[in-house]
Tab-separated table of C-alpha atoms in Angstrom:
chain	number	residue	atom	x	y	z
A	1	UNK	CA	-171.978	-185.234	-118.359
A	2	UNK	CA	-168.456	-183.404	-118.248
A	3	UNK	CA	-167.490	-182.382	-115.043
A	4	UNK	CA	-164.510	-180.113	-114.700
A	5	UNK	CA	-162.319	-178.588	-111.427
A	6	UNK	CA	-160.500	-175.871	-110.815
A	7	UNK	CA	-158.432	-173.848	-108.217
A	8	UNK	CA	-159.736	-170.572	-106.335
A	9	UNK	CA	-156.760	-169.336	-104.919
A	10	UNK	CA	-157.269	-168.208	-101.272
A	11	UNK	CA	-160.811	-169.596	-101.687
A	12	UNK	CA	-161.030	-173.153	-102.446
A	13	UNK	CA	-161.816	-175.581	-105.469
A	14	UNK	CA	-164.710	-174.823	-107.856
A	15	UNK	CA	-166.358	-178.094	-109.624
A	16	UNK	CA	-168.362	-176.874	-112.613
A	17	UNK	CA	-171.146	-179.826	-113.911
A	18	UNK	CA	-172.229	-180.056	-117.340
A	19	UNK	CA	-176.044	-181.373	-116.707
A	20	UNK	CA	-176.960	-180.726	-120.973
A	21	UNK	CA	-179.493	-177.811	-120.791
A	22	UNK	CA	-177.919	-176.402	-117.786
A	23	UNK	CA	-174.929	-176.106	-115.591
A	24	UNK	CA	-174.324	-176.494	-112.326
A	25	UNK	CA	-172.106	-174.809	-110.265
A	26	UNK	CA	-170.235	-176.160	-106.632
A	27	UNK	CA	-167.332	-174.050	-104.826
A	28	UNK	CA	-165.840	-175.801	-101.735
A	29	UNK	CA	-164.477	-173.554	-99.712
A	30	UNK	CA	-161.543	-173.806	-97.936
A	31	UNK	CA	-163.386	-172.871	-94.483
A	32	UNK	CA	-165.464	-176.277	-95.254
A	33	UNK	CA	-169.050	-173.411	-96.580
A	34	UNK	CA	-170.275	-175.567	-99.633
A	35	UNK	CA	-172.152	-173.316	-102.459
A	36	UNK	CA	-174.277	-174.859	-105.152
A	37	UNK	CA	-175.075	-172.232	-108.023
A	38	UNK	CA	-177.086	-172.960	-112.026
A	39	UNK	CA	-176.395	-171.359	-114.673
A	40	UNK	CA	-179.114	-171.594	-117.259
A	41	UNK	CA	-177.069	-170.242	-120.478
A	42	UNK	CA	-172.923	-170.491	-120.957
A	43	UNK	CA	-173.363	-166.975	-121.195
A	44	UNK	CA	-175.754	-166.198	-118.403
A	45	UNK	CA	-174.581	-165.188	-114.797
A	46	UNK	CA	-174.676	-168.026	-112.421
A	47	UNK	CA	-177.619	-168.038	-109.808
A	48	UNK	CA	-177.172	-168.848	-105.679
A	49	UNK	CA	-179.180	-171.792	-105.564
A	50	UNK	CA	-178.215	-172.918	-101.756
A	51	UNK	CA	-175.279	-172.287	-99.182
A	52	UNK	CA	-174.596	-174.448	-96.202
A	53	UNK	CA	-172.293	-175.698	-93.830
A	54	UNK	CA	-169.659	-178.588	-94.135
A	55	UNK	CA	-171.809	-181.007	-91.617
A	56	UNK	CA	-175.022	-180.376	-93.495
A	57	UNK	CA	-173.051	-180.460	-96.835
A	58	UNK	CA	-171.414	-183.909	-95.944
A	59	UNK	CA	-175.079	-185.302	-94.368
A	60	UNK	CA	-176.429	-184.066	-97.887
A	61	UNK	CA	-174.051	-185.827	-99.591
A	62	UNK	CA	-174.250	-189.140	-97.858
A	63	UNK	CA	-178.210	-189.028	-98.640
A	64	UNK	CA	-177.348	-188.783	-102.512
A	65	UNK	CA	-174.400	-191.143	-102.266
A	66	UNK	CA	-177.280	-193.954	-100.819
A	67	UNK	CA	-176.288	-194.323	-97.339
A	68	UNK	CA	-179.252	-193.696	-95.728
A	69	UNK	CA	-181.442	-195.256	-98.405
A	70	UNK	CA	-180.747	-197.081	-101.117
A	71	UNK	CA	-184.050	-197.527	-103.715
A	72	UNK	CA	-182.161	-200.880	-105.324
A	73	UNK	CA	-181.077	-203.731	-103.947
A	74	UNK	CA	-178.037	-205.384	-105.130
A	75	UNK	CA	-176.508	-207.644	-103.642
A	76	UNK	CA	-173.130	-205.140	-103.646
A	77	UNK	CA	-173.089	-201.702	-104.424
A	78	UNK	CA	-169.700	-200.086	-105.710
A	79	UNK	CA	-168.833	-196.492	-105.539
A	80	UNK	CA	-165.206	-195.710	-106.328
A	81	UNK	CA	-163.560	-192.763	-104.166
A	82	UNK	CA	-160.701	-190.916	-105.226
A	83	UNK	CA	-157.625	-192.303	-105.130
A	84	UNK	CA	-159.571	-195.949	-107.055
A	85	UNK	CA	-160.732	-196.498	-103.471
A	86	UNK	CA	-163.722	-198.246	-102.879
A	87	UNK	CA	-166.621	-197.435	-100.843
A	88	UNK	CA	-169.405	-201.157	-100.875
A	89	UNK	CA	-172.525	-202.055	-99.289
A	90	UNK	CA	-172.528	-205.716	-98.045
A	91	UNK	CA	-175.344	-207.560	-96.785
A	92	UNK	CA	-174.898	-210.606	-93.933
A	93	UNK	CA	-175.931	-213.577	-95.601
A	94	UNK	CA	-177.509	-216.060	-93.684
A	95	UNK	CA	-174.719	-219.182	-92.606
A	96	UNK	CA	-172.082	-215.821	-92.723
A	97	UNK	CA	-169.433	-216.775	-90.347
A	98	UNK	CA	-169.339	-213.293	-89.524
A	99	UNK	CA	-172.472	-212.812	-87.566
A	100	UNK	CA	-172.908	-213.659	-84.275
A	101	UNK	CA	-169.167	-211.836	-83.936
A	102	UNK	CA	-167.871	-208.183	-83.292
A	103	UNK	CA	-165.777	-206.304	-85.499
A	104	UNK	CA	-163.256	-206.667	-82.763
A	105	UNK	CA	-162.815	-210.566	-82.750
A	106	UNK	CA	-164.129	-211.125	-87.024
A	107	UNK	CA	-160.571	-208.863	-87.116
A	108	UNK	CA	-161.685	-207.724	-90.651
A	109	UNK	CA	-159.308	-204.799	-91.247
A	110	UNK	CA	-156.390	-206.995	-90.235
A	111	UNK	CA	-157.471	-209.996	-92.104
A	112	UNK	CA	-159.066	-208.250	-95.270
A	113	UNK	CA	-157.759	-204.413	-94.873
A	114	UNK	CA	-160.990	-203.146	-95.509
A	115	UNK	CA	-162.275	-200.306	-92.916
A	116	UNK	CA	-165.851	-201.116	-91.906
A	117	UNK	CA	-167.489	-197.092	-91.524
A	118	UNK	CA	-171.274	-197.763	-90.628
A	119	UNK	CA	-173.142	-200.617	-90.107
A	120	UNK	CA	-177.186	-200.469	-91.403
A	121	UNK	CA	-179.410	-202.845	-89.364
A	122	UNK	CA	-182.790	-202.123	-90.466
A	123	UNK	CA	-183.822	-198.264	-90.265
A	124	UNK	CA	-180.820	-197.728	-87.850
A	125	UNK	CA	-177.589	-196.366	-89.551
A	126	UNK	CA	-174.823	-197.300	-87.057
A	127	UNK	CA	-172.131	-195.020	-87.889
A	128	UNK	CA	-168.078	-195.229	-87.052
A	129	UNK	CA	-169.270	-198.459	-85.518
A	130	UNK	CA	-166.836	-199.420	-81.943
A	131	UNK	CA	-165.021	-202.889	-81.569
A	132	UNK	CA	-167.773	-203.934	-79.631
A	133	UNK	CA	-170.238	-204.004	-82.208
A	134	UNK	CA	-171.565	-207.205	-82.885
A	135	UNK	CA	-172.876	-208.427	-86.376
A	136	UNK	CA	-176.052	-209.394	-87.113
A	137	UNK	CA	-177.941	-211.567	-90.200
A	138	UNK	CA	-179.061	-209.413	-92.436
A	139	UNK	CA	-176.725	-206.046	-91.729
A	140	UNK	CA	-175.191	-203.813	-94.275
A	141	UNK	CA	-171.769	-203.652	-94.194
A	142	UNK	CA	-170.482	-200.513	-95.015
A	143	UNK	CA	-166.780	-200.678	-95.860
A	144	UNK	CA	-164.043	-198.623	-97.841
A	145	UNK	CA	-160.565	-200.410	-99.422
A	146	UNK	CA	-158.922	-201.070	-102.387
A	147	UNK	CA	-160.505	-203.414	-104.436
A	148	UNK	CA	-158.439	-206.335	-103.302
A	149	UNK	CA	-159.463	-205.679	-99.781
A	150	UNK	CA	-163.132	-205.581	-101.061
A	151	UNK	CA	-162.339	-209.235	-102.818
A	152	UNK	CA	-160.858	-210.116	-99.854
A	153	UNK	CA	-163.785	-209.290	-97.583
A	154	UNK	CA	-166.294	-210.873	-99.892
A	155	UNK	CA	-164.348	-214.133	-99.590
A	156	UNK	CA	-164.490	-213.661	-95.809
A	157	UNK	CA	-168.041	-213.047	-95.914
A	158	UNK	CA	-169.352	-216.301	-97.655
A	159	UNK	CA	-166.395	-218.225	-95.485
């Protein structure tokens, strides 16, 4: 699968997807409107497929990413974000000597630099997750760092 970008001047960025017997088509406008188009033949006009908003583009894309369901299990998931910055899934082992604690006193940006963004806890999805916010056996972590903070939060996890 080739995927290549380009500039729209004035418009946005258009990211054009190579899926073998057809091609997909996303423009990102500048305005935050996301457009998804196919194109059936190189040499056919591309086709409106759906058009939506930058909230409803970004929910959409946290559904495919696996945020809100995830249909296997590992123990870590890695997704690397621009920039080789990492975006994990980590699951509260039992023993952890980070439940029972809030992300305020278990400290883990300072001590690991990894940025904890949404905590799962059965069918909940606790997103942006306060100081307050005590962890639980059993949670998903949800963090984003380099991969030495990642290493370094996996150490911290097991203790």
């Amino acid at each position: 699968m080739t995927i290549s970008e380009s500039d729209l001047p004035g418009v946005g960025k258009k990211f054009e997807i190579d899926l073998g017997d057809e091609e997909m088509i996303v423009v990102i406008h500048n305005t935050g409107k996301r457009e998804v188009f196919r194109r059936s033949d190189p040499d056919a006009d591309s086709e409106k497929v759906f058009a939506f908003g930058d909230d409803l583009a970004r929910k959409i894309g946290s559904i495919i990413e696996g945020a809100y369901f995830q249909p296997v299990e590992p123990d870590t998931q890695e997704t690397t974000l621009p920039g080789g910055i990492l975006l994990e899934w980590y699951e509260l082992p039992p023993g952890s000597p980070l439940v029972g604690e809030t992300l305020e006193s278990a400290d883990i940006g300072n001590r690991t630099g990894l940025a904890v963004v949404a905590i799962q806890r059965g069918e909940e999805v606790i997103d942006s997750p306060g100081a307050e916010t005590t962890l639980g056996e059993g949670d998903t972590v949800i963090g984003v760092g380099t991969p030495e903070n990642c290493e370094a939060f996996e150490e911290l996890l097991t203790g």
